[in-house]
């Protein structure tokens, strides 16, 4: 059956680890599920996935391909497309894709993730995911004992520098005109042998396709092997504005996300969110786990709705035949 002609139990917007994990769980629960993926997952430039038990070092592309295969194995449907808008119609959600097609579902799960808006610094985007990175838990082991620079972007820079110090004895905090250290912060950094460099970073120094340092506005440079940055993480869930649901600003830094309760339910009835769409710091394994948790909550909600409908039919004297 064409996906445009079917009423799905659940439509999942986003086919990364969270969305695929949820899709597989829902399909295994005998729910009809459609996963719509626009691509562009934030970790695609990484050489491998880390911190995912039993899947250490697998490429992001390979992990997604395995997830899509599992989804198909259990009867789920996956399509490629970008959801442009969503609306309610006859108690259901109707999604419009960028190619003009539509699909209909009883519940929505948003796992569209975020976009990392990188610092406006020449060379950063080209080396992102290689020797320019963000998460120490994703890359710390791989960069251990190397020369690490932390490009300050706000008040959390000191804690970031101290955290990276766990993996390397050679850490430099580049203040970049963004941070003024308090006496206490300066004392902490000195105690942990974290170097502090004033001045504004003007660019990267790259030799033989390898980062070797950064240049400063005074013409000097700092020798580095790795540069850690703090991108703004911006939600990709703007398609929900037509439902009255918009991403909210982060409290802990620049960026936006969808607010949810513990199960992933948003303020919009019938709409859940999981993964980086709601937790911008979630790694692959935690995003997948959040997708699974949201899937269970959605299935429980549908069980209650199916039961209410069955009771209504029974009271009306109509034989209720389970639809699934």
CSV table of C-alpha atoms in Angstrom, one decimal:
chain,number,residue,atom,x,y,z
A,1,UNK,CA,0.0,0.0,0.0
A,2,UNK,CA,1.2,3.5,-0.8
A,3,UNK,CA,2.2,5.3,2.4
A,4,UNK,CA,0.0,8.3,1.3
A,5,UNK,CA,-3.1,6.0,1.4
A,6,UNK,CA,-2.5,4.5,4.8
A,7,UNK,CA,-3.4,5.7,8.3
A,8,UNK,CA,-0.4,4.9,10.4
A,9,UNK,CA,-0.5,4.4,14.1
A,10,UNK,CA,2.7,6.5,14.4
A,11,UNK,CA,4.7,8.8,12.1
A,12,UNK,CA,8.3,9.3,13.2
A,13,UNK,CA,9.9,12.5,11.9
A,14,UNK,CA,13.7,11.8,11.8
A,15,UNK,CA,15.5,8.6,11.0
A,16,UNK,CA,18.6,8.9,13.2
A,17,UNK,CA,19.3,6.5,16.2
A,18,UNK,CA,16.3,7.9,18.2
A,19,UNK,CA,13.8,7.6,15.4
A,20,UNK,CA,14.9,4.2,14.2
A,21,UNK,CA,15.0,2.8,17.7
A,22,UNK,CA,11.5,4.0,18.3
A,23,UNK,CA,10.4,2.8,14.9
A,24,UNK,CA,11.7,-0.7,15.5
A,25,UNK,CA,10.1,-0.8,19.0
A,26,UNK,CA,6.7,0.3,17.6
A,27,UNK,CA,6.9,-2.2,14.7
A,28,UNK,CA,7.7,-5.0,17.2
A,29,UNK,CA,4.6,-3.9,19.1
A,30,UNK,CA,2.6,-4.6,15.9
A,31,UNK,CA,2.0,-0.9,15.3
A,32,UNK,CA,2.0,0.5,11.8
A,33,UNK,CA,4.9,3.0,11.8
A,34,UNK,CA,6.3,5.3,9.2
A,35,UNK,CA,9.8,6.8,9.7
A,36,UNK,CA,10.4,9.9,7.5
A,37,UNK,CA,14.1,10.8,7.2
A,38,UNK,CA,15.6,14.0,5.7
A,39,UNK,CA,19.2,12.9,6.4
A,40,UNK,CA,21.8,15.3,7.7
A,41,UNK,CA,22.3,13.6,11.1
A,42,UNK,CA,24.7,15.7,13.2
A,43,UNK,CA,27.3,12.9,13.6
A,44,UNK,CA,27.7,11.9,9.9
A,45,UNK,CA,31.1,13.5,9.7
A,46,UNK,CA,32.5,11.5,12.6
A,47,UNK,CA,34.7,8.6,11.8
A,48,UNK,CA,32.9,6.3,14.2
A,49,UNK,CA,30.3,6.0,16.9
A,50,UNK,CA,31.6,5.8,20.4
A,51,UNK,CA,30.0,5.0,23.8
A,52,UNK,CA,27.5,2.6,22.2
A,53,UNK,CA,27.8,-0.8,23.9
A,54,UNK,CA,28.9,-3.5,21.4
A,55,UNK,CA,29.0,-1.1,18.5
A,56,UNK,CA,32.2,0.7,19.3
A,57,UNK,CA,33.7,2.4,16.2
A,58,UNK,CA,30.9,1.6,13.8
A,59,UNK,CA,30.5,4.3,11.2
A,60,UNK,CA,27.4,6.4,11.6
A,61,UNK,CA,26.2,5.4,8.1
A,62,UNK,CA,26.6,1.7,8.9
A,63,UNK,CA,24.6,2.1,12.1
A,64,UNK,CA,21.8,3.9,10.4
A,65,UNK,CA,21.7,1.3,7.6
A,66,UNK,CA,21.5,-1.5,10.2
A,67,UNK,CA,18.6,0.3,11.9
A,68,UNK,CA,16.7,0.7,8.6
A,69,UNK,CA,17.1,-3.0,7.9
A,70,UNK,CA,15.7,-3.8,11.3
A,71,UNK,CA,12.8,-1.5,10.8
A,72,UNK,CA,11.9,-3.3,7.5
A,73,UNK,CA,12.4,-6.7,9.1
A,74,UNK,CA,9.6,-6.0,11.6
A,75,UNK,CA,7.3,-4.4,9.0
A,76,UNK,CA,8.0,-0.7,9.5
A,77,UNK,CA,8.1,1.7,6.6
A,78,UNK,CA,10.8,4.2,5.9
A,79,UNK,CA,10.8,7.0,3.4
A,80,UNK,CA,13.2,9.8,2.5
A,81,UNK,CA,11.8,13.3,2.7
A,82,UNK,CA,11.6,16.5,4.7
A,83,UNK,CA,8.4,17.2,6.6
A,84,UNK,CA,7.4,20.8,5.9
A,85,UNK,CA,4.3,21.1,8.0
A,86,UNK,CA,1.8,19.3,10.2
A,87,UNK,CA,-1.8,19.8,10.9
A,88,UNK,CA,-4.7,18.1,12.7
A,89,UNK,CA,-7.5,16.7,10.6
A,90,UNK,CA,-10.4,14.5,11.8
A,91,UNK,CA,-8.5,13.7,15.0
A,92,UNK,CA,-5.3,12.6,13.1
A,93,UNK,CA,-2.1,14.3,12.1
A,94,UNK,CA,-1.5,15.1,8.4
A,95,UNK,CA,2.1,15.7,7.4
A,96,UNK,CA,3.1,17.4,4.2
A,97,UNK,CA,6.5,16.6,2.8
A,98,UNK,CA,8.8,18.7,0.6
A,99,UNK,CA,7.8,16.8,-2.6
A,100,UNK,CA,4.1,17.6,-2.0
A,101,UNK,CA,3.1,14.2,-0.7
A,102,UNK,CA,1.2,13.7,2.5
A,103,UNK,CA,0.9,11.0,5.2
A,104,UNK,CA,-1.5,10.6,8.1
A,105,UNK,CA,-0.9,9.2,11.6
A,106,UNK,CA,-2.6,8.9,14.9
A,107,UNK,CA,0.5,10.0,16.9
A,108,UNK,CA,3.7,11.8,16.1
A,109,UNK,CA,7.2,11.3,17.4
A,110,UNK,CA,9.7,14.0,16.6
A,111,UNK,CA,13.3,12.8,16.4
A,112,UNK,CA,14.5,15.4,13.8
A,113,UNK,CA,17.5,16.4,16.0
A,114,UNK,CA,19.4,19.6,15.9
A,115,UNK,CA,21.7,21.6,13.6
A,116,UNK,CA,25.2,22.5,15.0
A,117,UNK,CA,25.8,26.1,14.2
A,118,UNK,CA,29.6,26.3,14.3
A,119,UNK,CA,31.7,29.3,15.2
A,120,UNK,CA,32.3,31.6,12.3
A,121,UNK,CA,36.0,30.8,12.0
A,122,UNK,CA,37.7,29.8,8.7
A,123,UNK,CA,38.4,26.1,8.5
A,124,UNK,CA,36.2,25.0,11.4
A,125,UNK,CA,33.4,23.6,9.2
A,126,UNK,CA,35.8,21.7,7.0
A,127,UNK,CA,37.4,19.9,9.9
A,128,UNK,CA,34.3,19.4,12.0
A,129,UNK,CA,34.2,15.8,13.3
A,130,UNK,CA,37.9,15.2,12.7
A,131,UNK,CA,40.2,17.4,14.8
A,132,UNK,CA,37.6,20.1,15.5
A,133,UNK,CA,35.0,18.6,17.8
A,134,UNK,CA,32.8,19.2,20.8
A,135,UNK,CA,32.0,16.2,23.0
A,136,UNK,CA,34.8,14.7,25.2
A,137,UNK,CA,32.8,11.6,25.9
A,138,UNK,CA,32.5,11.0,22.1
A,139,UNK,CA,36.1,11.6,21.2
A,140,UNK,CA,38.1,11.8,24.5
A,141,UNK,CA,39.7,8.4,24.2
A,142,UNK,CA,40.8,9.1,20.6
A,143,UNK,CA,42.4,12.4,21.5
A,144,UNK,CA,44.0,11.4,24.8
A,145,UNK,CA,47.3,12.9,25.6
A,146,UNK,CA,47.2,15.2,22.6
A,147,UNK,CA,47.4,19.0,22.6
A,148,UNK,CA,43.8,20.2,23.1
A,149,UNK,CA,42.6,23.8,22.7
A,150,UNK,CA,39.2,24.8,24.0
A,151,UNK,CA,37.7,27.8,22.2
A,152,UNK,CA,35.7,29.7,24.8
A,153,UNK,CA,32.1,30.7,23.9
A,154,UNK,CA,30.6,31.5,27.3
A,155,UNK,CA,30.6,31.0,31.0
A,156,UNK,CA,30.7,27.2,30.7
A,157,UNK,CA,34.2,27.3,29.0
A,158,UNK,CA,36.1,26.8,32.3
A,159,UNK,CA,34.2,23.6,33.1
A,160,UNK,CA,34.7,22.4,29.5
A,161,UNK,CA,38.5,23.0,29.8
A,162,UNK,CA,38.7,21.2,33.1
A,163,UNK,CA,36.7,18.3,31.7
A,164,UNK,CA,39.0,17.9,28.7
A,165,UNK,CA,41.9,17.9,31.1
A,166,UNK,CA,40.7,14.5,32.2
A,167,UNK,CA,41.9,13.1,28.8
A,168,UNK,CA,45.1,15.2,28.3
A,169,UNK,CA,47.7,16.9,30.4
A,170,UNK,CA,48.1,19.6,27.6
A,171,UNK,CA,44.9,21.7,27.6
A,172,UNK,CA,44.7,25.3,26.6
A,173,UNK,CA,41.7,27.6,27.2
A,174,UNK,CA,41.5,30.1,24.4
A,175,UNK,CA,39.5,33.0,25.9
A,176,UNK,CA,38.7,34.4,22.5
A,177,UNK,CA,37.3,37.7,24.0
A,178,UNK,CA,34.3,35.7,25.3
A,179,UNK,CA,35.2,35.0,28.9
A,180,UNK,CA,36.7,37.0,31.8
A,181,UNK,CA,38.0,34.6,34.4
A,182,UNK,CA,37.2,35.1,38.1
A,183,UNK,CA,40.0,34.7,40.6
A,184,UNK,CA,38.5,31.3,41.6
A,185,UNK,CA,38.3,30.1,38.0
A,186,UNK,CA,41.9,31.1,37.3
A,187,UNK,CA,43.0,29.3,40.5
A,188,UNK,CA,41.2,26.1,39.3
A,189,UNK,CA,42.7,26.2,35.9
A,190,UNK,CA,46.2,26.8,37.3
A,191,UNK,CA,45.8,24.0,39.8
A,192,UNK,CA,45.0,21.6,37.0
A,193,UNK,CA,47.8,22.9,34.7
A,194,UNK,CA,45.4,24.2,32.1
A,195,UNK,CA,47.0,27.0,30.1
A,196,UNK,CA,45.1,30.2,29.5
A,197,UNK,CA,45.6,32.3,26.3
A,198,UNK,CA,44.1,35.7,25.8
A,199,UNK,CA,43.3,37.2,22.4
A,200,UNK,CA,40.9,36.5,19.6
A,201,UNK,CA,41.4,33.4,17.5
A,202,UNK,CA,41.5,34.3,13.8
A,203,UNK,CA,41.9,31.0,12.1
A,204,UNK,CA,43.2,27.4,12.1
A,205,UNK,CA,46.7,26.4,11.1
A,206,UNK,CA,46.5,23.2,9.0
A,207,UNK,CA,49.5,21.3,7.5
A,208,UNK,CA,49.2,18.1,5.4
A,209,UNK,CA,45.5,17.9,6.1
A,210,UNK,CA,46.1,18.0,9.9
A,211,UNK,CA,45.4,20.7,12.5
A,212,UNK,CA,48.6,22.0,14.0
A,213,UNK,CA,47.4,25.1,15.8
A,214,UNK,CA,45.4,28.3,15.7
A,215,UNK,CA,46.5,31.9,14.9
A,216,UNK,CA,45.6,34.9,17.1
A,217,UNK,CA,44.8,38.5,16.2
A,218,UNK,CA,48.2,39.7,17.5
A,219,UNK,CA,50.0,37.5,14.9
A,220,UNK,CA,51.0,34.8,17.4
A,221,UNK,CA,49.9,31.2,17.4
A,222,UNK,CA,49.2,28.3,19.7
A,223,UNK,CA,50.3,24.8,18.7
A,224,UNK,CA,47.4,22.3,18.9
A,225,UNK,CA,46.4,18.9,17.7
A,226,UNK,CA,42.7,19.3,18.5
A,227,UNK,CA,40.3,22.2,18.8
A,228,UNK,CA,37.2,21.8,20.9
A,229,UNK,CA,34.4,24.3,20.2
A,230,UNK,CA,30.8,25.0,21.5
A,231,UNK,CA,28.3,25.1,18.6
A,232,UNK,CA,24.8,26.5,19.1
A,233,UNK,CA,22.5,23.5,18.8
A,234,UNK,CA,19.3,24.6,16.9
A,235,UNK,CA,16.2,22.5,16.8
A,236,UNK,CA,15.1,21.2,13.4
A,237,UNK,CA,11.5,20.9,14.5
A,238,UNK,CA,10.1,24.1,12.9
A,239,UNK,CA,7.5,22.0,11.0
A,240,UNK,CA,5.5,21.9,14.3
A,241,UNK,CA,4.7,25.6,14.4
A,242,UNK,CA,1.5,24.8,12.5
A,243,UNK,CA,0.5,22.8,15.6
A,244,UNK,CA,1.3,25.6,17.9
A,245,UNK,CA,4.5,23.9,19.1
A,246,UNK,CA,7.8,25.7,18.9
A,247,UNK,CA,11.3,25.0,20.2
A,248,UNK,CA,12.3,26.9,23.3
A,249,UNK,CA,15.7,28.4,24.1
A,250,UNK,CA,18.2,26.4,26.0
A,251,UNK,CA,19.0,27.4,29.6
A,252,UNK,CA,22.6,26.0,29.5
A,253,UNK,CA,23.8,27.7,26.3
A,254,UNK,CA,22.9,29.0,22.8
A,255,UNK,CA,20.4,26.9,20.9
A,256,UNK,CA,16.8,25.6,21.1
A,257,UNK,CA,15.0,22.3,21.8
A,258,UNK,CA,11.6,20.9,22.3
A,259,UNK,CA,10.4,20.7,25.9
A,260,UNK,CA,8.9,17.3,27.0
A,261,UNK,CA,8.0,15.4,30.1
A,262,UNK,CA,9.9,12.3,31.3
A,263,UNK,CA,8.2,10.1,28.7
A,264,UNK,CA,8.9,12.5,25.8
A,265,UNK,CA,5.4,14.0,25.6
A,266,UNK,CA,5.4,17.6,24.4
A,267,UNK,CA,2.9,20.2,25.3
A,268,UNK,CA,1.0,19.3,22.2
A,269,UNK,CA,-1.3,16.3,22.8
A,270,UNK,CA,-0.4,13.3,20.7
A,271,UNK,CA,3.1,14.5,19.9
A,272,UNK,CA,6.3,13.1,21.5
A,273,UNK,CA,9.9,14.0,21.0
A,274,UNK,CA,13.2,12.1,21.7
A,275,UNK,CA,16.9,12.3,21.1
A,276,UNK,CA,18.7,15.5,20.3
A,277,UNK,CA,15.4,17.2,19.5
A,278,UNK,CA,14.8,17.5,23.2
A,279,UNK,CA,18.2,16.6,24.7
A,280,UNK,CA,20.9,18.4,22.7
A,281,UNK,CA,23.7,16.6,24.6
A,282,UNK,CA,22.4,13.1,24.1
A,283,UNK,CA,24.9,10.7,22.6
A,284,UNK,CA,24.0,8.0,20.1
A,285,UNK,CA,23.2,5.4,22.8
A,286,UNK,CA,21.2,7.7,25.0
A,287,UNK,CA,19.3,9.1,22.0
A,288,UNK,CA,18.4,5.5,20.9
A,289,UNK,CA,17.3,4.8,24.5
A,290,UNK,CA,15.1,7.9,24.6
A,291,UNK,CA,13.5,6.8,21.3
A,292,UNK,CA,12.7,3.4,22.9
A,293,UNK,CA,11.2,5.0,26.0
A,294,UNK,CA,9.0,7.4,23.9
A,295,UNK,CA,7.9,4.5,21.7
A,296,UNK,CA,6.7,2.6,24.8
A,297,UNK,CA,4.8,5.7,26.0
A,298,UNK,CA,3.2,6.2,22.6
A,299,UNK,CA,2.1,2.5,22.5
A,300,UNK,CA,0.6,2.8,26.0
A,301,UNK,CA,-1.3,5.8,24.9
A,302,UNK,CA,-2.6,4.0,21.8
A,303,UNK,CA,-3.6,1.0,23.9
A,304,UNK,CA,-5.8,3.2,26.0
A,305,UNK,CA,-7.4,4.8,23.0
A,306,UNK,CA,-8.0,1.4,21.3
A,307,UNK,CA,-9.6,0.3,24.6
A,308,UNK,CA,-11.8,3.3,24.8
A,309,UNK,CA,-13.0,2.8,21.3
A,310,UNK,CA,-13.6,-0.9,21.9
A,311,UNK,CA,-15.7,-0.1,25.0
A,312,UNK,CA,-17.8,2.4,23.0
A,313,UNK,CA,-18.5,-0.1,20.3
A,314,UNK,CA,-19.4,-2.8,22.9
A,315,UNK,CA,-21.8,-0.4,24.7
A,316,UNK,CA,-23.4,0.3,21.3
A,317,UNK,CA,-23.9,-3.4,20.8
A,318,UNK,CA,-21.3,-3.6,18.0
A,319,UNK,CA,-18.8,-6.4,18.0
A,320,UNK,CA,-15.4,-4.8,18.4
A,321,UNK,CA,-12.8,-6.5,16.2
A,322,UNK,CA,-9.3,-5.5,17.1
A,323,UNK,CA,-7.6,-3.6,14.3
A,324,UNK,CA,-4.2,-4.7,15.3
